[in-house]
PDB file of C-alpha atoms in Angstrom:
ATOM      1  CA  UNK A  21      77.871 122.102 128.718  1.00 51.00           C
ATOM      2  CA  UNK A  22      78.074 125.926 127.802  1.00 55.00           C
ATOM      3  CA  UNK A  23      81.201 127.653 128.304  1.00 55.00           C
ATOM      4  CA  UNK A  24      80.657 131.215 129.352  1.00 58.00           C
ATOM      5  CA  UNK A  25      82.614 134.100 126.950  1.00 60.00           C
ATOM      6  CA  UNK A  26      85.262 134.630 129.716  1.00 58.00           C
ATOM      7  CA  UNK A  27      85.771 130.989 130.485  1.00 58.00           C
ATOM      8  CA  UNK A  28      86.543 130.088 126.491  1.00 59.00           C
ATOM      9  CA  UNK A  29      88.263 132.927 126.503  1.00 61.00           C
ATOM     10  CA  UNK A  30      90.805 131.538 130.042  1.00 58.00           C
ATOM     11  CA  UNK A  31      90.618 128.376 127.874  1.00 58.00           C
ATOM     12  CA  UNK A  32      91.963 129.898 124.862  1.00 58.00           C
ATOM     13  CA  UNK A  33      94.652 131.753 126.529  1.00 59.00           C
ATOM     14  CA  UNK A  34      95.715 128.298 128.377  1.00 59.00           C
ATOM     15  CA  UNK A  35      96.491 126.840 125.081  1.00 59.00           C
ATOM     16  CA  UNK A  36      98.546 129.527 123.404  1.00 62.00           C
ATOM     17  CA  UNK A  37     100.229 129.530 126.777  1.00 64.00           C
ATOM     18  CA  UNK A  38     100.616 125.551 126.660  1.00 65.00           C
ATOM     19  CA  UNK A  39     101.847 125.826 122.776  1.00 76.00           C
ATOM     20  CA  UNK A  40     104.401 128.320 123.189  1.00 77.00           C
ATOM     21  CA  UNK A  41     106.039 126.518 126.034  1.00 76.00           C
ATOM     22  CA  UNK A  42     105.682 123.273 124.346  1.00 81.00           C
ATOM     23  CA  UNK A  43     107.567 125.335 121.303  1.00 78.00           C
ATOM     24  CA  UNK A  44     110.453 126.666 123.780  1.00 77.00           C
ATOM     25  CA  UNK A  45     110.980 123.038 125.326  1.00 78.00           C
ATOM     26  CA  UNK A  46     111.077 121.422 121.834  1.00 81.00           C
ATOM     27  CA  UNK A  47     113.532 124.315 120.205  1.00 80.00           C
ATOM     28  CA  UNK A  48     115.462 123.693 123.623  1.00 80.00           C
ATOM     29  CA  UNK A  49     115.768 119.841 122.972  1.00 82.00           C
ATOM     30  CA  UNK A  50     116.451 120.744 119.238  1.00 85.00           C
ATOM     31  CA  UNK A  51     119.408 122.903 120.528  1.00 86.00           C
ATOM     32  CA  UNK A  52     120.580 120.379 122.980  1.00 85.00           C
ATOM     33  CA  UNK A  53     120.704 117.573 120.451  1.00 88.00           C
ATOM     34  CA  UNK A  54     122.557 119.728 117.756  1.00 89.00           C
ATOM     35  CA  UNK A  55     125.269 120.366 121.041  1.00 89.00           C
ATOM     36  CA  UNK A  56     125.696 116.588 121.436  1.00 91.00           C
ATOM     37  CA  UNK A  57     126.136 115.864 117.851  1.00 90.00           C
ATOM     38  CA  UNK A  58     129.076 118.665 117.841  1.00 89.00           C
ATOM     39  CA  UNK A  59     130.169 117.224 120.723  1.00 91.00           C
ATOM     40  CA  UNK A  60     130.455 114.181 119.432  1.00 92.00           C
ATOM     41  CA  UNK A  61     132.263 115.665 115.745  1.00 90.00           C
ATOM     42  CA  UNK A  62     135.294 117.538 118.241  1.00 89.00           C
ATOM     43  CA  UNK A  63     135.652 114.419 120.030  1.00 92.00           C
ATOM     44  CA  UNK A  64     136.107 112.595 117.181  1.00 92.00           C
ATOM     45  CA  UNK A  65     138.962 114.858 116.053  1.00 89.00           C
ATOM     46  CA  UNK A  66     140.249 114.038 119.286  1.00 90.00           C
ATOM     47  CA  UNK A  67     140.477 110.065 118.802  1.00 92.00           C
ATOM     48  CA  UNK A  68     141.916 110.848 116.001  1.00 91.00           C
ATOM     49  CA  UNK A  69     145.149 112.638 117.218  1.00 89.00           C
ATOM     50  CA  UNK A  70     148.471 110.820 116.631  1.00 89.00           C
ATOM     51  CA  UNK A  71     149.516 109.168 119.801  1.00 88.00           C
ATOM     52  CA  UNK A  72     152.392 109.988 121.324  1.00 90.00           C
ATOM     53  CA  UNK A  73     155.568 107.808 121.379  1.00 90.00           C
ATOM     54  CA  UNK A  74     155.539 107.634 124.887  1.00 88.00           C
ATOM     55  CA  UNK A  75     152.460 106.157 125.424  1.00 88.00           C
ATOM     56  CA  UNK A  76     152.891 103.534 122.920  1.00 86.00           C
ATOM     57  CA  UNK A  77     156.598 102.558 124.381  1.00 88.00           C
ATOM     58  CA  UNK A  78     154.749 101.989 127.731  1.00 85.00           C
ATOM     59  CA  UNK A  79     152.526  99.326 125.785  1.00 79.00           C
ATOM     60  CA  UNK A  80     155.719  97.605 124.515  1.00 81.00           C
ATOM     61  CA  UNK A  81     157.641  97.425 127.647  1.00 82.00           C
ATOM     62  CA  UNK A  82     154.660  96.299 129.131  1.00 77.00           C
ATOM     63  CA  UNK A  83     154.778  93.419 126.727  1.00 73.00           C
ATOM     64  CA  UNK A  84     158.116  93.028 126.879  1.00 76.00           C
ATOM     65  CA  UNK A  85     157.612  92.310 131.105  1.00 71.00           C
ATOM     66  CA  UNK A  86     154.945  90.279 130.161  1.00 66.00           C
ATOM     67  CA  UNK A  87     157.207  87.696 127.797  1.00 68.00           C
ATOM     68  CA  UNK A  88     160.204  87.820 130.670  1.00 67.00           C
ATOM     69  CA  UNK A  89     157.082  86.986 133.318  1.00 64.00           C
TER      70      UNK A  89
ATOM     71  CA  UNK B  27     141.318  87.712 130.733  1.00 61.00           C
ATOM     72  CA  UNK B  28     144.360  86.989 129.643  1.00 68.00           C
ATOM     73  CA  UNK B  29     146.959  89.949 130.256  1.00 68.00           C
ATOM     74  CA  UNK B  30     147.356  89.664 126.501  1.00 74.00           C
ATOM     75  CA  UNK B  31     143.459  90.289 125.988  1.00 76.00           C
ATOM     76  CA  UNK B  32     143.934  92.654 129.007  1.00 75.00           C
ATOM     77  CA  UNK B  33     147.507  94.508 126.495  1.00 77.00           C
ATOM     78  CA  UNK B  34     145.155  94.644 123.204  1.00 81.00           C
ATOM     79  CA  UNK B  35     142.331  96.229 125.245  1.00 82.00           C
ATOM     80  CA  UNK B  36     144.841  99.117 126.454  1.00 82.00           C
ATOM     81  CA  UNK B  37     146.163  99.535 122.825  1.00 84.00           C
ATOM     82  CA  UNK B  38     142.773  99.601 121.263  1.00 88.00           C
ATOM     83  CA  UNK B  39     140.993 102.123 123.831  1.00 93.00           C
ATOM     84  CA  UNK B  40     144.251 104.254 123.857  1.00 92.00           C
ATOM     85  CA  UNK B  41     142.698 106.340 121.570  1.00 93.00           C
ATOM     86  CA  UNK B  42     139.508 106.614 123.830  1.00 96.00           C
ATOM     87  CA  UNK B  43     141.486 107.075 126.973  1.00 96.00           C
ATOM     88  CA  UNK B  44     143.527 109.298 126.070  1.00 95.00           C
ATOM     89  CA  UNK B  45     140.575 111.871 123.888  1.00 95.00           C
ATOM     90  CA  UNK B  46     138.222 110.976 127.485  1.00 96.00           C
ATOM     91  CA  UNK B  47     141.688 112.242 129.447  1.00 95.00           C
ATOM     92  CA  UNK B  48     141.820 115.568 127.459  1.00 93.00           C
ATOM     93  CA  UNK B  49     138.271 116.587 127.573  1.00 92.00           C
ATOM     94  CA  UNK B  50     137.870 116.092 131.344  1.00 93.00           C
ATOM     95  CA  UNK B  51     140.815 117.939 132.278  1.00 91.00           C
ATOM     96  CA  UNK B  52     141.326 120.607 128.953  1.00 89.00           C
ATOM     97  CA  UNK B  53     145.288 119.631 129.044  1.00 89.00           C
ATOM     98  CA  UNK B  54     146.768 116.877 126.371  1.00 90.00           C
ATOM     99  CA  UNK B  55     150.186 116.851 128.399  1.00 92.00           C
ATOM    100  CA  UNK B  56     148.245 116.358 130.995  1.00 93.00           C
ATOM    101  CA  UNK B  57     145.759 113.881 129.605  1.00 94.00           C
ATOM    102  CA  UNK B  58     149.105 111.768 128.912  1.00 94.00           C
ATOM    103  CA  UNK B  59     150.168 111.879 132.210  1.00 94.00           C
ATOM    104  CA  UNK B  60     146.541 110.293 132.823  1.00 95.00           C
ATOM    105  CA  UNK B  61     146.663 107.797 130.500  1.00 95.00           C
ATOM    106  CA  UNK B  62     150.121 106.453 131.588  1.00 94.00           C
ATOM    107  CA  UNK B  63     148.808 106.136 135.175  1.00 95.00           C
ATOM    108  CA  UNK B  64     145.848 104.391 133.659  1.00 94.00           C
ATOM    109  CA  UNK B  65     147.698 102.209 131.514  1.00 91.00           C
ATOM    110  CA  UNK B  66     150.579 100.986 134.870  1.00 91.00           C
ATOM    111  CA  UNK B  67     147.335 100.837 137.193  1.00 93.00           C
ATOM    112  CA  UNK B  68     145.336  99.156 134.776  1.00 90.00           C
ATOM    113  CA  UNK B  69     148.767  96.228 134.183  1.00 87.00           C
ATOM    114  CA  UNK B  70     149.007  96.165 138.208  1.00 87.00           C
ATOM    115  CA  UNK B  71     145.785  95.174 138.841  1.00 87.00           C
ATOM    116  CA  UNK B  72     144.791  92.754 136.076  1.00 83.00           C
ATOM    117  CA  UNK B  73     143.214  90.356 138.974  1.00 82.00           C
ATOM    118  CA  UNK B  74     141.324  92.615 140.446  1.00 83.00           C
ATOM    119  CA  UNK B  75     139.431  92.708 136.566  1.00 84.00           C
ATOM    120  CA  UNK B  76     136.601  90.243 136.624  1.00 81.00           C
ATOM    121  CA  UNK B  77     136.307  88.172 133.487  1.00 78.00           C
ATOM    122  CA  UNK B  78     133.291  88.965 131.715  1.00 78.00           C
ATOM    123  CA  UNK B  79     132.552  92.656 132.848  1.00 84.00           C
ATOM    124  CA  UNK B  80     133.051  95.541 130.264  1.00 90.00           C
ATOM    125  CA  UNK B  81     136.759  96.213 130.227  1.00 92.00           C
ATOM    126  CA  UNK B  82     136.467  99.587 128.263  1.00 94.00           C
ATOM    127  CA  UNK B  83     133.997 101.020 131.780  1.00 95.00           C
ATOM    128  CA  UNK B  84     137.062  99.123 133.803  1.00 94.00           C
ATOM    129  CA  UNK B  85     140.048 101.122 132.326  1.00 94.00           C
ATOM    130  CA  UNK B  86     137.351 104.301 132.410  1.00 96.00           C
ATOM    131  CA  UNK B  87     136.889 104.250 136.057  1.00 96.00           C
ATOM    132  CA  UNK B  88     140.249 104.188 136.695  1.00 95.00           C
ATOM    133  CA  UNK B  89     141.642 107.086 134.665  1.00 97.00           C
ATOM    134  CA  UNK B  90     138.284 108.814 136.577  1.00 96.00           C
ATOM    135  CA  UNK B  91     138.902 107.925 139.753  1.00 96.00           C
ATOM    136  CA  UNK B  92     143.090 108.944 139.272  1.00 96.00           C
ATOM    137  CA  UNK B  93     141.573 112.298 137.652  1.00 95.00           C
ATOM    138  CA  UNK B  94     139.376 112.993 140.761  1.00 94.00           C
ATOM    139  CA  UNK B  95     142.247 111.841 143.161  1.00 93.00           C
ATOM    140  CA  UNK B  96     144.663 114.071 141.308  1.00 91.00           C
ATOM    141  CA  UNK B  97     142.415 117.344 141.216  1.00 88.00           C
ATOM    142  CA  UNK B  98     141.903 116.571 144.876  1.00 88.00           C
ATOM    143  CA  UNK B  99     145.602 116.878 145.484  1.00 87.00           C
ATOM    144  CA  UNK B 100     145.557 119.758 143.605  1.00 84.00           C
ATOM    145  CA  UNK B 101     143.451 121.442 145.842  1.00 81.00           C
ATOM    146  CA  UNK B 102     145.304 121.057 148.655  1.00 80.00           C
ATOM    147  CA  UNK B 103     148.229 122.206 147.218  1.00 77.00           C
ATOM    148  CA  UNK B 104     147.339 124.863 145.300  1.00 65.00           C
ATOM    149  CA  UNK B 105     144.726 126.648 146.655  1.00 57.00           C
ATOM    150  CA  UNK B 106     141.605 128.008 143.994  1.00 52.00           C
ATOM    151  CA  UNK B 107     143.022 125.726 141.325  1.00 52.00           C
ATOM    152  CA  UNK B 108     139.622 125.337 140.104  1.00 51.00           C
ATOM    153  CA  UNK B 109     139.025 129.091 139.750  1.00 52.00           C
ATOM    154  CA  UNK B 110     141.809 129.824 137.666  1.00 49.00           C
ATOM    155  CA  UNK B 111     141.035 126.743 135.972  1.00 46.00           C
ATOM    156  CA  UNK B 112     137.842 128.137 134.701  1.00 48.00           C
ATOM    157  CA  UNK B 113     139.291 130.974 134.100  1.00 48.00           C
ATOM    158  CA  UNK B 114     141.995 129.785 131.571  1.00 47.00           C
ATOM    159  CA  UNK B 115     139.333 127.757 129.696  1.00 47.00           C
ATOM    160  CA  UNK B 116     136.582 130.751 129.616  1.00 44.00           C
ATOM    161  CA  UNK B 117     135.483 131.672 126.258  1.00 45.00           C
ATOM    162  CA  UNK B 118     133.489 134.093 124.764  1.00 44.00           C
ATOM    163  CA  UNK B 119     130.157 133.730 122.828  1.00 47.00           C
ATOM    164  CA  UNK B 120     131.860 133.280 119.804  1.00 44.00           C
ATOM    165  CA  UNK B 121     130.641 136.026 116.636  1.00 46.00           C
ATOM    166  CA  UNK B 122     128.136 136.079 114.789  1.00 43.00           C
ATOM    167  CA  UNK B 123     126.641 133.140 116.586  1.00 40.00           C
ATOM    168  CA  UNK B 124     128.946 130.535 114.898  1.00 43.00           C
ATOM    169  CA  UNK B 125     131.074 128.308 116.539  1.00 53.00           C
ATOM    170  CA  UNK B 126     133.935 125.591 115.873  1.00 65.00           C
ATOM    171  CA  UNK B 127     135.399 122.720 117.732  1.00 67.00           C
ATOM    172  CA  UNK B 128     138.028 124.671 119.985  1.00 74.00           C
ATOM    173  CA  UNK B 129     134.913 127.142 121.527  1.00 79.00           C
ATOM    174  CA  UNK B 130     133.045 123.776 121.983  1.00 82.00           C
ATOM    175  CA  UNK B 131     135.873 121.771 123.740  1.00 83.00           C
ATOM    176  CA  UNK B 132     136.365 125.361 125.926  1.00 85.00           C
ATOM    177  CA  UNK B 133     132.854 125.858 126.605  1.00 90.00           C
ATOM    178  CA  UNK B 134     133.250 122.194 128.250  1.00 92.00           C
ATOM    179  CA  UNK B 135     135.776 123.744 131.060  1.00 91.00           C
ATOM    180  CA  UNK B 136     133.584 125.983 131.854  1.00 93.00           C
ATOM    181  CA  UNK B 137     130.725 123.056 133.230  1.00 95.00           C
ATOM    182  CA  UNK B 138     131.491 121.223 136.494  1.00 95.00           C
ATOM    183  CA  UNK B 139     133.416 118.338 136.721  1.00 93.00           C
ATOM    184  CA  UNK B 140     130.231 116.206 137.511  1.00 95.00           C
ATOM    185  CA  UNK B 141     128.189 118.061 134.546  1.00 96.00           C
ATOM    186  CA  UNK B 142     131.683 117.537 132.216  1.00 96.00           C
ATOM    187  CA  UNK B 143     132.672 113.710 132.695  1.00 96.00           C
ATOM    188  CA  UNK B 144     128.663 112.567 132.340  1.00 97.00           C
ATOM    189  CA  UNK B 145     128.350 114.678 129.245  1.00 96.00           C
ATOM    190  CA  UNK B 146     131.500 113.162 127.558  1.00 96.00           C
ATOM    191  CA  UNK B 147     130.953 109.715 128.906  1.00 97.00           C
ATOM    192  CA  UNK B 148     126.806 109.521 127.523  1.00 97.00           C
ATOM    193  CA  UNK B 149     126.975 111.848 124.629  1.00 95.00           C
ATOM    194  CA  UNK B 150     131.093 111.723 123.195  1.00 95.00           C
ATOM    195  CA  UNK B 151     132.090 108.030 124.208  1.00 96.00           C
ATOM    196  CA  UNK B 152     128.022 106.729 124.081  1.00 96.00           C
ATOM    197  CA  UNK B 153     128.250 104.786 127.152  1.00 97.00           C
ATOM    198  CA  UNK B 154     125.068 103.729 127.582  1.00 97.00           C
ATOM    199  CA  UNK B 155     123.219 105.666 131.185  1.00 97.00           C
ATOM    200  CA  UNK B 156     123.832 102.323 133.730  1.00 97.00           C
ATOM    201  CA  UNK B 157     127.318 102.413 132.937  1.00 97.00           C
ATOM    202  CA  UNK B 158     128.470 105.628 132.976  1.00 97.00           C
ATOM    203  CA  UNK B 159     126.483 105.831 136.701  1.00 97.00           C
ATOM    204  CA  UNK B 160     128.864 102.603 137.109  1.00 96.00           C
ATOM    205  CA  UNK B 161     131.879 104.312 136.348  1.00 97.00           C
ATOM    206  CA  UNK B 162     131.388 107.692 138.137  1.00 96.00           C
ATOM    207  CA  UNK B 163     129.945 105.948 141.249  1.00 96.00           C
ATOM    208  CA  UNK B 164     126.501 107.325 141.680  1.00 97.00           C
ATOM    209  CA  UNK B 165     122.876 106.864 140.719  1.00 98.00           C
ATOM    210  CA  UNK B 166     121.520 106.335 136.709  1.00 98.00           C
ATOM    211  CA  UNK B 167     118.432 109.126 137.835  1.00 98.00           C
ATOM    212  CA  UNK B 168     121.666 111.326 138.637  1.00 98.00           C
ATOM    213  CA  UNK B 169     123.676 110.898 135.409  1.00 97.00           C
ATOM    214  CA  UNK B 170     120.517 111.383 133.776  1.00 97.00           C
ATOM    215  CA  UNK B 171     120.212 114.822 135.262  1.00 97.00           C
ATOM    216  CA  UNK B 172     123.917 115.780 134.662  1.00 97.00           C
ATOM    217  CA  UNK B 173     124.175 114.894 131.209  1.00 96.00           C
ATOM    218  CA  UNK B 174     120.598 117.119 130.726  1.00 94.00           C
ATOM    219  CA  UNK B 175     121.778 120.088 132.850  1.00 95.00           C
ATOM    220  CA  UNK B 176     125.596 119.955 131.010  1.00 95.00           C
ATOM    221  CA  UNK B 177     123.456 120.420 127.871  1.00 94.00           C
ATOM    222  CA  UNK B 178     121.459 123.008 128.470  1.00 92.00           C
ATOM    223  CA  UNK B 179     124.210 124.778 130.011  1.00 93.00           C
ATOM    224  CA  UNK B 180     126.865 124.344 126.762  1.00 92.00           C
ATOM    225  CA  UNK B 181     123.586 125.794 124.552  1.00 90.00           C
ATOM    226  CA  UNK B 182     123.610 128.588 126.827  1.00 91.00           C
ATOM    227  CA  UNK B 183     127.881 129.065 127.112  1.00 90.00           C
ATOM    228  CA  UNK B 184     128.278 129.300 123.464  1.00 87.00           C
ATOM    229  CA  UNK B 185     124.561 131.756 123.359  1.00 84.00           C
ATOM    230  CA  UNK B 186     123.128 129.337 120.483  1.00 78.00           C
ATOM    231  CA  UNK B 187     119.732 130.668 119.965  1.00 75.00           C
ATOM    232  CA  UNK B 188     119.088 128.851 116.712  1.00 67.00           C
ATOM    233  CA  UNK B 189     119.899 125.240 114.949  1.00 64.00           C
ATOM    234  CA  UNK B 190     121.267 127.418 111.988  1.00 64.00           C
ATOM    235  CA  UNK B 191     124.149 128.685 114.378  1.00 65.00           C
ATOM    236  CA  UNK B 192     126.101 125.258 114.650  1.00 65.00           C
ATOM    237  CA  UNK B 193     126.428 125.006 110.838  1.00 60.00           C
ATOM    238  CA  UNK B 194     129.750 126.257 108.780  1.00 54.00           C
ATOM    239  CA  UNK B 195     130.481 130.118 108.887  1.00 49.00           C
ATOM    240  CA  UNK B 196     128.734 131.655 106.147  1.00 49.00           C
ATOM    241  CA  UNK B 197     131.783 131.868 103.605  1.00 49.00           C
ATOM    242  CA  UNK B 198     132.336 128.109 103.750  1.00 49.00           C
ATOM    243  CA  UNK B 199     128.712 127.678 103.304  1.00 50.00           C
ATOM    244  CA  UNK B 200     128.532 129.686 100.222  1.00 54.00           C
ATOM    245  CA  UNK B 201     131.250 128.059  98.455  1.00 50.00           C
ATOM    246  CA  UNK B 202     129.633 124.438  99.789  1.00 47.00           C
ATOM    247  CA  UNK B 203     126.556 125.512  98.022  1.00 52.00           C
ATOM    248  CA  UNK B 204     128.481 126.686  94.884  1.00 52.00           C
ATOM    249  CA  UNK B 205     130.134 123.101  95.148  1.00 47.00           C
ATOM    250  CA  UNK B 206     126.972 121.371  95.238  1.00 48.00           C
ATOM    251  CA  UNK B 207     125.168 123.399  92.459  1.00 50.00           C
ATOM    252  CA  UNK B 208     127.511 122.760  90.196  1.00 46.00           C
ATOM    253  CA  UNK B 209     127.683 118.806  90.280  1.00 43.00           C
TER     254      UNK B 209
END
């Protein structure tokens, strides 16, 4: 079937349309992924962090109750 | 699960805890304070842990749940605590479009608490979608939805327009490159 000029024309427009949002939503996803992996770098800094004494008495006295139990 | 198993769990997802404590809440004193209450709760209730279920989600869902009860406390108390919470944590775009780990763990204050724990749960401590619904209580469809909205919104906190932006600022890059011409 024949397209008319103005009907190619709707049909062209459509897919430039189409592509440049299908461009924005991939950059988007790019730029979300790229947030997740520096997420994931600070956090790792994070687990990384000395613990402090306190937390790691707790442990022990909690063992220690445990062997008097 | 022995309370021994139950001990060497706490001591090896201390580290975890405590780096899941500090990003929810911005605050390492804080995030101790957390942990501790994790850690006692966690000992006082060793039977009501069923043998066989994940106990890294378990001890999750409880420093969660004693965040959440805590903020709620908070609010009565004090009142707009979360206001000047976001306030303190509010950061800038930061220059020339680069950015480090402090604007990244700042930009996280400045998501909700829903968008924030989902976010570090899936994409910091990989908990896979079913459990991180598990440990915050709701629906899979709903984490699903936080963890893309919490995204979106950090790429638009810290104005990242291009992939180029999260790399080193541009004198460490040059002397990288200098680095790695010369081997």
């Amino acid at each position: 079937m024949m397209m008319s000029d103005t009907e190619e024309h709707k049909g062209i427009r459509l897919k430039a349309g189409q592509s440049a949002k299908s461009r924005q939503s991939e950059h988007s996803a790019e730029l979300g992924e790229q947030v997740i992996v520096q997420l994931k770098t600070s956090y790792d800094k994070l687990l990384h962090e000395p613990l402090p004494d306190h937390l790691l008495q707790l442990l022990n006295e909690l063992k220690c109750q445990e062997d008097r139990s | 699960m022995s309370s021994e198993a139950v001990r060497q769990g706490l001591v090896s997802y201390l580290p975890n805890l405590r780096a899941f404590g500090i990003a929810l809440c911005g605050d390492a004193d804080r995030a101790d304070d957390l942990v501790q209450e994790t850690m006692l709760k966690a000992w006082n209730s060793l039977d009501s842990f069923q043998e066989g279920t994940n106990l890294r989600a378990w001890l999750f869902t409880i420093l969660r749940n004693t965040y959440f009860s805590e903020c709620r406390r908070r609010r009565r108390e004090v009142p707009d605590q979360d206001g000047d919470y976001v306030s303190r944590l509010s950061v800038p775009p930061p220059q020339q479009g680069r950015m480090d780990a402090q604007d990244l763990m700042k930009a996280l204050g400045q998501l909700t608490e829903d968008q924030r724990e989902a976010l570090i749960l899936v994409g910091a401590e990989g908990f896979a979608y079913e459990e991180a619904a598990a440990i915050c209580n709701c629906a899979v469809g709903t984490i699903k939805s936080r963890v893309n909205r919490a995204r979106n919104r950090l790429v638009e906190i810290l104005g990242i327009d291009a992939v180029q932006d999260f790399g080193p600022e541009p004198l460490t890059e040059a002397v990288l490159l200098r680095t790695s011409n010369s081997f």
